[in-house]
Coordinates of C-alpha atoms in Angstrom, one line a residue:
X20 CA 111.1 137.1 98.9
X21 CA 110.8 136.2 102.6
X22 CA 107.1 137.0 104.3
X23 CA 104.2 136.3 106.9
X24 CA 100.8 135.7 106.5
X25 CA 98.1 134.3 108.7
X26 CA 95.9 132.6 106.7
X27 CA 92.3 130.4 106.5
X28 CA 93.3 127.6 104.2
X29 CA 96.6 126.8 102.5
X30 CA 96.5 123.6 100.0
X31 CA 99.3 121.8 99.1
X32 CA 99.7 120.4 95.7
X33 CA 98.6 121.4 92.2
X34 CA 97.1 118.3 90.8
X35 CA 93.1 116.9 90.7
X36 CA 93.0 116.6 94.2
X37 CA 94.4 119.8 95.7
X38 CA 92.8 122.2 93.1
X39 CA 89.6 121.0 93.3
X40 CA 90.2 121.1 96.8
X41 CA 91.5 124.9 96.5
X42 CA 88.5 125.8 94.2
X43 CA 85.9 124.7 96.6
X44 CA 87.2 126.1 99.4
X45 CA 87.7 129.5 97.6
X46 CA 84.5 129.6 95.8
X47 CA 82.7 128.9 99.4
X48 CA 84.9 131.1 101.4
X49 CA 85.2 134.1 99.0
X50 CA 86.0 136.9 101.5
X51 CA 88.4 134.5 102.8
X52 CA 92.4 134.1 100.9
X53 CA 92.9 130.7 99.7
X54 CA 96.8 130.0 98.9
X55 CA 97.4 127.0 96.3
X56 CA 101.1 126.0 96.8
X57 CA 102.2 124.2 93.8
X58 CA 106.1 123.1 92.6
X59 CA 104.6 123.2 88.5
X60 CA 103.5 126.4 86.6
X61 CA 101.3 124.5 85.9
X62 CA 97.9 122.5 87.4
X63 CA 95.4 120.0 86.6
X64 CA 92.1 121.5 86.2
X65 CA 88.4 119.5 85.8
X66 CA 86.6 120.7 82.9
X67 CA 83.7 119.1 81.0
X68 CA 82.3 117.0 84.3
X69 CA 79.5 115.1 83.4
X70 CA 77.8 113.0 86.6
X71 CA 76.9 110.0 84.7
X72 CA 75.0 108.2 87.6
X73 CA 74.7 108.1 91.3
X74 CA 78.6 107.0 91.7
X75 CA 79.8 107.4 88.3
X76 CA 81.3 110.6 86.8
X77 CA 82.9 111.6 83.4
X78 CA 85.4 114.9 83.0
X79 CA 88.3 115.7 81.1
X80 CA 91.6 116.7 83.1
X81 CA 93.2 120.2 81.1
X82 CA 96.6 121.5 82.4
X83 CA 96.4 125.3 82.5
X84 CA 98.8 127.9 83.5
X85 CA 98.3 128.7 87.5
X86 CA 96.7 131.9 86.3
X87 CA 93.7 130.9 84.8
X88 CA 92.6 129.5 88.7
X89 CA 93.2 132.8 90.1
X90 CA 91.0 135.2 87.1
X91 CA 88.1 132.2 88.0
X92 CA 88.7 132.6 91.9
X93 CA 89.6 136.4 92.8
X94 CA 90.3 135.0 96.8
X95 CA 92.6 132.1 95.2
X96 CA 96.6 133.1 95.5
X97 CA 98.7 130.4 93.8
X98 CA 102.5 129.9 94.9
X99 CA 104.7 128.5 92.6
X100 CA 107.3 127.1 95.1
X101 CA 107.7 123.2 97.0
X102 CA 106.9 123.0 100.6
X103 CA 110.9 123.4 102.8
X104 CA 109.2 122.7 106.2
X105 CA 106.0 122.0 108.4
X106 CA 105.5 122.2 111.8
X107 CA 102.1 120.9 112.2
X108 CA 101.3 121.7 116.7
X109 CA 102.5 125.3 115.3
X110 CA 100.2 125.3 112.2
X111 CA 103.5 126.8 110.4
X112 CA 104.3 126.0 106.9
X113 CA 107.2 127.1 104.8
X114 CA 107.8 127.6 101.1
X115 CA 111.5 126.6 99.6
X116 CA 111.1 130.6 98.2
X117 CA 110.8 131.8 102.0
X118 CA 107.5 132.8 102.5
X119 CA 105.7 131.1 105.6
X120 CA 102.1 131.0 106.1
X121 CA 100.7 130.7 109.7
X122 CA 97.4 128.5 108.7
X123 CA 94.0 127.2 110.0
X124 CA 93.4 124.5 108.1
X125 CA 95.6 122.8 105.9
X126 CA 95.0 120.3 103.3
X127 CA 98.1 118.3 101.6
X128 CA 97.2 116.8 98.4
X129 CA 101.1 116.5 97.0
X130 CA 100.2 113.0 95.2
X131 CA 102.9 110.7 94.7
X132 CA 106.0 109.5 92.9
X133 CA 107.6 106.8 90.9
X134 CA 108.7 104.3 92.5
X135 CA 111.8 103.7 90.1
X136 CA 113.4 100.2 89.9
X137 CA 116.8 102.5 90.6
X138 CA 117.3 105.7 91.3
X139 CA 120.8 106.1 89.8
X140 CA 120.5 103.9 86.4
X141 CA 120.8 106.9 83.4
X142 CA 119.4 104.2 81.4
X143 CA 116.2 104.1 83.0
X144 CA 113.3 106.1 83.1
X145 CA 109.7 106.7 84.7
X146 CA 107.0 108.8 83.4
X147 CA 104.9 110.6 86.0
X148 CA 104.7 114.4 84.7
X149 CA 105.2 116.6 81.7
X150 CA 109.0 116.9 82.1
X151 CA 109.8 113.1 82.4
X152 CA 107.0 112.5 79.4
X153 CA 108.7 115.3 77.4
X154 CA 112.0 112.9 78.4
X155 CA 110.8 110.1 77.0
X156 CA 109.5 111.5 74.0
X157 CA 113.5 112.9 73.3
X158 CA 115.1 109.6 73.9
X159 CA 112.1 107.5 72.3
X160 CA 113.3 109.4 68.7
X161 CA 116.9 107.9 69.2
X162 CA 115.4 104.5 70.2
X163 CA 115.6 101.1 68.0
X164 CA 114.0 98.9 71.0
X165 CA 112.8 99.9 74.5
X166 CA 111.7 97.2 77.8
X167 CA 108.8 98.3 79.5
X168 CA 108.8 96.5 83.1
X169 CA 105.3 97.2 84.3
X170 CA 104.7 95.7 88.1
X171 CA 101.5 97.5 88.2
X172 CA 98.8 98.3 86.7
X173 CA 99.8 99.6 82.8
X174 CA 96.2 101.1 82.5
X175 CA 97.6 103.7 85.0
X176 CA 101.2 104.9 83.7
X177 CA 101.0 104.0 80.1
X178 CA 97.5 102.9 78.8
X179 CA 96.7 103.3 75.3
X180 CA 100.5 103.2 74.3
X181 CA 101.2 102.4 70.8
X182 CA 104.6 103.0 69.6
X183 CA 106.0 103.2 66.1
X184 CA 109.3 102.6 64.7
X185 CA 110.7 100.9 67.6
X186 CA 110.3 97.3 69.5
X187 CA 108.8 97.0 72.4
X188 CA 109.4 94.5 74.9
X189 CA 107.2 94.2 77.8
X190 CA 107.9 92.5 81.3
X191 CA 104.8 91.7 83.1
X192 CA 104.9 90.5 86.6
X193 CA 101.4 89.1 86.4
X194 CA 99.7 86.6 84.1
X195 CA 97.6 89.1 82.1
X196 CA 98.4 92.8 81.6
X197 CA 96.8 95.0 83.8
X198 CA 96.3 92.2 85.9
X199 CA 94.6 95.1 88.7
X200 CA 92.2 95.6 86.5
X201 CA 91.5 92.8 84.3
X202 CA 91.5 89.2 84.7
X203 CA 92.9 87.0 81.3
X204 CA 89.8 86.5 79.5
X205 CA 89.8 91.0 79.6
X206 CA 93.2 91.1 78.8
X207 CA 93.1 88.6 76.0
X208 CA 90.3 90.7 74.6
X209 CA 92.3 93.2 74.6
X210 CA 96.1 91.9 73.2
X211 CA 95.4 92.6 70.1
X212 CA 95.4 96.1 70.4
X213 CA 99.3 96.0 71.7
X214 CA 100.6 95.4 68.4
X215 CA 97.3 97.4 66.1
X216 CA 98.5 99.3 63.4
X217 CA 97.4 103.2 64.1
X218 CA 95.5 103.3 61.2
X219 CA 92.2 103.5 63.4
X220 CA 93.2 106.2 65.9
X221 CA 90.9 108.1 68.3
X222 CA 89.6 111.4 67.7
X223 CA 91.6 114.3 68.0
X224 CA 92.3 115.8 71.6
X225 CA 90.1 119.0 71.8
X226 CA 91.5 119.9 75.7
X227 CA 93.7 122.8 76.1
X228 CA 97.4 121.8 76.6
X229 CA 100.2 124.1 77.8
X230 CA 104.2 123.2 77.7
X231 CA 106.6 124.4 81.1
X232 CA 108.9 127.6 80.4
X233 CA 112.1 126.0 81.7
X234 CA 115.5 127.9 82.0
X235 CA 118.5 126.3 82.3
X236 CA 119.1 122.8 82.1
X237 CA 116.9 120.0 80.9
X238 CA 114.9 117.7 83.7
X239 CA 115.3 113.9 83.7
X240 CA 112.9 111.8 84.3
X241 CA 114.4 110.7 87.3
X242 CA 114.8 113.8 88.8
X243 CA 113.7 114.5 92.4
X244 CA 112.4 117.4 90.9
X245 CA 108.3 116.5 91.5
X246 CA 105.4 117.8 89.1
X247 CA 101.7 117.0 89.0
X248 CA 100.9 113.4 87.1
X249 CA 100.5 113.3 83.3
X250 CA 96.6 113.5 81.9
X251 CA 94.7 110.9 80.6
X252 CA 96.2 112.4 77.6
X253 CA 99.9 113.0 78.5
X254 CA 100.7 111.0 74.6
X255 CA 98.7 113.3 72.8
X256 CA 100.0 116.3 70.5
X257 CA 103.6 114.4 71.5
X258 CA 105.1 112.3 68.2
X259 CA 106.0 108.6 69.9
X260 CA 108.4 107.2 67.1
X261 CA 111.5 105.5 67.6
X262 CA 114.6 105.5 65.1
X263 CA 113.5 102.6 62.9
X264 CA 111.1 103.0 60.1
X265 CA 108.3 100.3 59.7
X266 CA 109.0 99.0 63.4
X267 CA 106.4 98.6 65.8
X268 CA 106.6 95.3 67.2
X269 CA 105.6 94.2 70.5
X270 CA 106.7 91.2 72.7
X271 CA 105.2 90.6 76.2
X272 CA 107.1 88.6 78.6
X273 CA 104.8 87.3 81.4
X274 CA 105.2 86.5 85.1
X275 CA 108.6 88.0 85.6
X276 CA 110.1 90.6 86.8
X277 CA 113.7 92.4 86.7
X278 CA 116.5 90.2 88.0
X279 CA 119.5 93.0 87.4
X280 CA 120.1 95.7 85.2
X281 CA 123.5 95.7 83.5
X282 CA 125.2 99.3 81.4
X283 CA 126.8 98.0 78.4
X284 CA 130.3 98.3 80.1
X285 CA 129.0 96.4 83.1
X286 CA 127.3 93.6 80.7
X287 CA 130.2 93.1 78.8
X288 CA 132.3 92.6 81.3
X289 CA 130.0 90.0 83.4
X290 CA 130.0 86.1 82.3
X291 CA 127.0 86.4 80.5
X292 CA 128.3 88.0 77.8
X293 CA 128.4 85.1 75.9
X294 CA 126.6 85.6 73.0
X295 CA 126.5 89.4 72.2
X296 CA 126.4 88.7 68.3
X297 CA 123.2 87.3 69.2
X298 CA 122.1 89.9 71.9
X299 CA 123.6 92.5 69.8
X300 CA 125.3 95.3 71.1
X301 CA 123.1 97.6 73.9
X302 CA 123.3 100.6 75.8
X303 CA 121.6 98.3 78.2
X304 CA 120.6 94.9 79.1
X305 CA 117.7 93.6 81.5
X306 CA 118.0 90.3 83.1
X307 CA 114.5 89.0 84.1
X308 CA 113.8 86.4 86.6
X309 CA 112.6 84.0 83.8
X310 CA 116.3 83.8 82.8
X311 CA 115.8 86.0 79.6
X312 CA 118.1 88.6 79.0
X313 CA 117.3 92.0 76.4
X314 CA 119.0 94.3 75.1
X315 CA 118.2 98.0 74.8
X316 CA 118.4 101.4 74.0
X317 CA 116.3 102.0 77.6
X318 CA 114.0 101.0 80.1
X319 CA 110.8 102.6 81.2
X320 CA 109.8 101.7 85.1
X321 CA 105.7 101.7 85.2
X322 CA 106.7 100.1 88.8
X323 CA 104.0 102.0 90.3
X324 CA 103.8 104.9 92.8
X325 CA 105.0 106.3 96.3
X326 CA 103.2 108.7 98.2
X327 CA 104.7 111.9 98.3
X328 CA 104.5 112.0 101.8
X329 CA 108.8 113.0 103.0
X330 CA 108.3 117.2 102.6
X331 CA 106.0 116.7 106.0
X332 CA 106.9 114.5 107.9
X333 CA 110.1 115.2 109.6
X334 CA 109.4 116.7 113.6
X335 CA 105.3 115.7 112.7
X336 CA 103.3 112.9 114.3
X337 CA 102.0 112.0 110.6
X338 CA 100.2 108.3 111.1
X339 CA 101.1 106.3 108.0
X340 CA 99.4 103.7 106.4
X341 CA 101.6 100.6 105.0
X342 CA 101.7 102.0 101.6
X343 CA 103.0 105.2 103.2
X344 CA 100.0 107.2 102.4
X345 CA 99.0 109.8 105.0
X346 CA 96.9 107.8 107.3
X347 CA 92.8 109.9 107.1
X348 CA 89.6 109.4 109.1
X349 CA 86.5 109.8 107.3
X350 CA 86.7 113.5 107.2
X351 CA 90.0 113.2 105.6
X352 CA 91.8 114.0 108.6
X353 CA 95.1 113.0 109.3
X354 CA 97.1 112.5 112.9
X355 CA 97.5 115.8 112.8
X356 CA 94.8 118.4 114.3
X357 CA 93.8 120.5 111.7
X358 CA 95.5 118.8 108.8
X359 CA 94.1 117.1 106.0
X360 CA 95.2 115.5 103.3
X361 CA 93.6 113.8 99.8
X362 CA 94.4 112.3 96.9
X363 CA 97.3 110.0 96.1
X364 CA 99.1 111.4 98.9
X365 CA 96.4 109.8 101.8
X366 CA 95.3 106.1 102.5
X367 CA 91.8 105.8 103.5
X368 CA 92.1 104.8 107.3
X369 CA 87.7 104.3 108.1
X370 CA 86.4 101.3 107.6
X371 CA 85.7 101.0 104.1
X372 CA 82.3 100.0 102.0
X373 CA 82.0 96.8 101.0
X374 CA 82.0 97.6 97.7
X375 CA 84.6 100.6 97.7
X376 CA 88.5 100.3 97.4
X377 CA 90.9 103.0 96.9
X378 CA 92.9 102.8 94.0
X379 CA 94.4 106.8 93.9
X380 CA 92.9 107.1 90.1
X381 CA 91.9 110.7 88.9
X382 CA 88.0 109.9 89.8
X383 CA 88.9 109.9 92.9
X384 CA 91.6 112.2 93.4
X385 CA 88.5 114.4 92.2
X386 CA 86.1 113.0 94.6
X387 CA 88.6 113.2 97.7
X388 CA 90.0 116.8 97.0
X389 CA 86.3 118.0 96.8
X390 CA 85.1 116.3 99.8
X391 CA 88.2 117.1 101.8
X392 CA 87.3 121.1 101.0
X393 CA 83.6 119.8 102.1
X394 CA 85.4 118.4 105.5
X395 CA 87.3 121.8 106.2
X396 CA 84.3 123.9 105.6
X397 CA 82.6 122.1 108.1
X398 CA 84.7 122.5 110.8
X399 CA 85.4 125.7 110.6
X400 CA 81.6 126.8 110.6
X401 CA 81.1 123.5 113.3
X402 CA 78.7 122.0 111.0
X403 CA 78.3 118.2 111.1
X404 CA 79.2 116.2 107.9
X405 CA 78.4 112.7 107.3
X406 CA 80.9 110.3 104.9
X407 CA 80.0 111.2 100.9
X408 CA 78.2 109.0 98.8
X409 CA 80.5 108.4 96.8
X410 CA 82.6 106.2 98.6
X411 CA 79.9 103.8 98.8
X412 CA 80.6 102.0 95.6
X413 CA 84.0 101.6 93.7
X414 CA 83.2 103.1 90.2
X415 CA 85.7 104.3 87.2
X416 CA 85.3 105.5 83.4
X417 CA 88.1 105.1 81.5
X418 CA 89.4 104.6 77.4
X419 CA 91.6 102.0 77.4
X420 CA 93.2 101.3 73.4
X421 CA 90.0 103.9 72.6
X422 CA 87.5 101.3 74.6
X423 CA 85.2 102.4 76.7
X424 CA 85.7 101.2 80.4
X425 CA 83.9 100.8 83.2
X426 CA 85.0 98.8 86.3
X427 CA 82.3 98.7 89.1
X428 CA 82.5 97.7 93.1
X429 CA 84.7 94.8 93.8
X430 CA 85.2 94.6 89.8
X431 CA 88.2 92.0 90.2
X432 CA 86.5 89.7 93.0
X433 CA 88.7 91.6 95.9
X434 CA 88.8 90.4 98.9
X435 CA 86.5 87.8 97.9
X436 CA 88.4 84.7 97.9
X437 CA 86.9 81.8 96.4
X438 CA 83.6 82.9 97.6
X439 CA 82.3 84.3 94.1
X440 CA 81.0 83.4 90.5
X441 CA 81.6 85.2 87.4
X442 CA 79.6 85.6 84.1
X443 CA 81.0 86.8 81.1
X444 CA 80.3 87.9 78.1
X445 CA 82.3 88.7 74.9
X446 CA 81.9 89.5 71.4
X447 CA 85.4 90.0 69.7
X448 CA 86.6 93.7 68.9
X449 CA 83.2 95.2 70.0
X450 CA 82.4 94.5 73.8
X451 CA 83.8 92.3 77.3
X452 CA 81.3 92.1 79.8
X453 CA 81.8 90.5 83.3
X454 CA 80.1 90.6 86.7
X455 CA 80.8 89.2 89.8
X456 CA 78.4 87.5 91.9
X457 CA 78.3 86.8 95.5
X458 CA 75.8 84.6 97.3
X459 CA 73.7 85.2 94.3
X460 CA 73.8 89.4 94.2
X461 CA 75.7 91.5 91.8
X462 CA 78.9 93.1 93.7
X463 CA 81.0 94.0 90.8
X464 CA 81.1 94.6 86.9
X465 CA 83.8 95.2 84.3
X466 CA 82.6 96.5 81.1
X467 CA 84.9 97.3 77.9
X468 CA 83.4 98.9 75.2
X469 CA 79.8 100.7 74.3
X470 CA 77.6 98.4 76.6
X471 CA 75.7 100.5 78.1
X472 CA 74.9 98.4 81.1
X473 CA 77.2 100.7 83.5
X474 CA 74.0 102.4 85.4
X475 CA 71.7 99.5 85.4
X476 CA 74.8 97.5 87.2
X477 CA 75.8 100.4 89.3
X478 CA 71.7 100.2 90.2
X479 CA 71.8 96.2 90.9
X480 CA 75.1 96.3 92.9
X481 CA 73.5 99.5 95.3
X482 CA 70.6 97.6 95.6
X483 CA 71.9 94.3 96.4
X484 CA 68.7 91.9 94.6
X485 CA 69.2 88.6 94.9
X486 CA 69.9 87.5 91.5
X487 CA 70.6 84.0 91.1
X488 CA 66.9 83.0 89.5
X489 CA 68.4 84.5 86.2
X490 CA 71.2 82.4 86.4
X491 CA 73.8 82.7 83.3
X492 CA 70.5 84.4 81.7
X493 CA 71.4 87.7 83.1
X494 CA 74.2 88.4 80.2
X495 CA 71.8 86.9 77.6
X496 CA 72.5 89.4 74.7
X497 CA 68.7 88.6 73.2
X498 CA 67.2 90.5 76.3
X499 CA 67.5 94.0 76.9
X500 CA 68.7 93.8 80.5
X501 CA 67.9 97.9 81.0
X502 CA 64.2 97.2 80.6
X503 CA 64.1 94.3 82.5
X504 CA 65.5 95.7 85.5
X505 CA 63.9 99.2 85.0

């Protein structure tokens, strides 16, 4: 139904980063309307936050029907509908439903997309929200083998992915997997968990999970049709299992990438079909640049993400960044007056930290969304604001194949060069430890498994001591490093 309203605050997007956004600003404001626009019934929510340390947080991410915001925040309306237009010098927004909202400040945190190796392939899929997971799940149970072409980071799109009773062939553009997080001697500590038999699984999920009431037709994973990202959880309470019984195994092709994608039609009738008794007969085949061809029942793109920037930017002066985030200042402004944005959806434009990168992961979709809200606030009641804290240090908890993770500052030697020394420490199955060292002072860590190193690190990298006395005697595991340093 077709209305007006002149309002404080609209927010755009119902994932991490705009409804923490939304449920600051409302819980500040509270004689002020806050509107949520979202295109899912249903959002991320925070719940169990736990600050950890100075920089380092812990929560658990529930997705929760767009009612249980507005019960918590009386001020807070939420709109189920996607943005149709924006016309940023007239501060005028409109919803695809036809209601328009003349607004002060406005805050865009629509995250991004998948960036699909083709849009038009029926055989291939990406997995970014609870439709397309729900997608995968259906054609997974029909599914003798599947590729996996991963060009970024797996840890983001589909960590902790064990699947039974189907092969799995992965195509890895980088020498180790998860090659933006982990160097080799990380990612051969953890291989062995690719192929792991289930048997040892994690604890049961205890977070509230809700499913979409959809009418009509079924979504496809590659629909245009855009939801918030999956949980840390999305693969829980969902039954991964191909069509084979006793099949789970796992092949990882390294340092290559996707050459052309072939139907079974279009393979057949190419000159490589040479040997299909060997092949065997595919609803699809994957060429890779290493000359290796596979056949398959699909192919899942973990080929990274676009910002979800194209609902705003026709007839607006958005600057972009080359990633095509929204281009921010340090108060997570954008080209725009009185337009923000946070999340996946931005690039940091300000000069960074040293020892900060952006990396859109849900700590700090958290962290921008709640210091975007921090930024509004302040303008509107003129208040100064200076840049938060936590943008001072790159830091991330994570479970990766039910492993504690921690990656800390410039974890992976970025930006460094050659100009750098790593120590490591490993003890098989239990724990990988690895700093990086810079003229002799601590300015990154990764740490897999229960270490518990992460806030004496985080206190050595913010402190910057000059290290290099203790030489390779630093990761000695005979001396308790905490009470050394404390």
């Amino acid at each position: 139904m077709a209305s007006e309203k002149q309002v404080t605050f609209v927010i755009v997007g119902g994932g991490i980063a705009g409804v923490t956004c939304a449920e600051q600003i409302a819980s500040q404001f509270t004689s002020d309307e806050v509107y949520l626009l979202t295109a899912s019934p249903l959002v991320k929510t925070v719940t169990n936050f736990k600050q950890v340390s100075k920089t380092l947080e812990e929560f658990d991410i529930e997705e929760q029907p767009s009612s249980v915001l507005e019960e918590k925040y009386p001020n807070l309306k939420v709109v189920q509908s996607a943005v149709k237009l924006l016309r940023a010098k007239e501060h005028l927004l409109q919803t695809e439903n036809g209601q328009t909202f003349h607004y002060r400040k406005l805050c865009i945190c629509s995250g991004a997309r998948p960036k699909l190796l083709t849009q038009d392939n029926p055989h291939v899929l990406g997995i970014r929200d609870t439709d397309s997971a729900q997608e995968f799940q259906k054609r997974l149970s029909k599914a003798k083998r599947i590729v996996v072409i991963v060009y970024e980071s797996l840890i983001l799109i589909i960590r902790d992915l064990r699947l039974e009773g189907c092969e799995v062939i992965w195509a890895i553009k980088d020498k180790a997997i998860g090659n933006t997080f982990f160097d080799a001697g990380a990612a051969q500590f953890l291989i062995p968990s690719l192929g792991a038999d289930k048997k040892d699984r994690s604890l049961p999920c205890k977070r509230a999970r809700y499913a979409t009431d959809k009418t009509g037709a079924g979504h496809s994973g590659a629909s245009g049709e855009l939801g918030s990202a999956l949980g840390p959880d999305w693969h829980e309470g969902i039954e991964l299992r191909g069509a084979v019984q006793n099949s789970s195994g796992v092949h990882v092709e390294y340092e290559c990438a996707v050459d052309k994608l072939y139907t079974q039609q279009e393979f057949l009738q190419s000159k490589l079909n040479t040997n299909t008794s060997e092949l065997g007969l595919w609803p699809a085949y994957v060429q890779l640049t290493n000359k290796k061809i596979y056949g398959c029942d699909f192919v899942v793109s973990a080929t990274g993400v676009v910002p979800n920037t194209d609902p705003f930017l026709n007839g607006n002066n958005f600057k972009l960044a080359e990633d095509h985030g929204l281009r921010v200042d340090d108060h997570m402004r954008t080209s725009e007056q009185d337009v923000y944005a946070a999340g996946d959806v931005c690039t940091a434009g300000w000069e960074p930290s040293a020892l900060w990168q952006q990396m859109r992961l849900w700590t700090q979709a958290r962290q921008m969304g709640w210091y975007a809200a921090r930024c509004m606030a302040a303008d509107v009641q003129e208040e100064a604001i200076e840049l938060d804290f936590c943008f001072e240090l790159f830091s991330h908890i994570t479970k990766f194949f039910n492993y504690k993770v921690v990656l800390l500052g410039k974890f992976n030697a970025q930006g460094l060069g050659q100009d750098h020394e790593l120590l490591v420490r490993c003890t098989k199955g239990q724990e990988y430890v690895k700093v990086v060292l810079t003229g002799g002072r601590m300015v990154g860590a990764v740490l897999i498994g229960e270490t518990d190193l992460e806030e004496t690190f985080e206190n050595l990298i913010l402190n910057q001591m000059d290290l290099s006395r203790y030489g390779e005697e630093l990761l000695n595991p005979n001396i308790d490093i905490e009470d050394y340093f404390d």
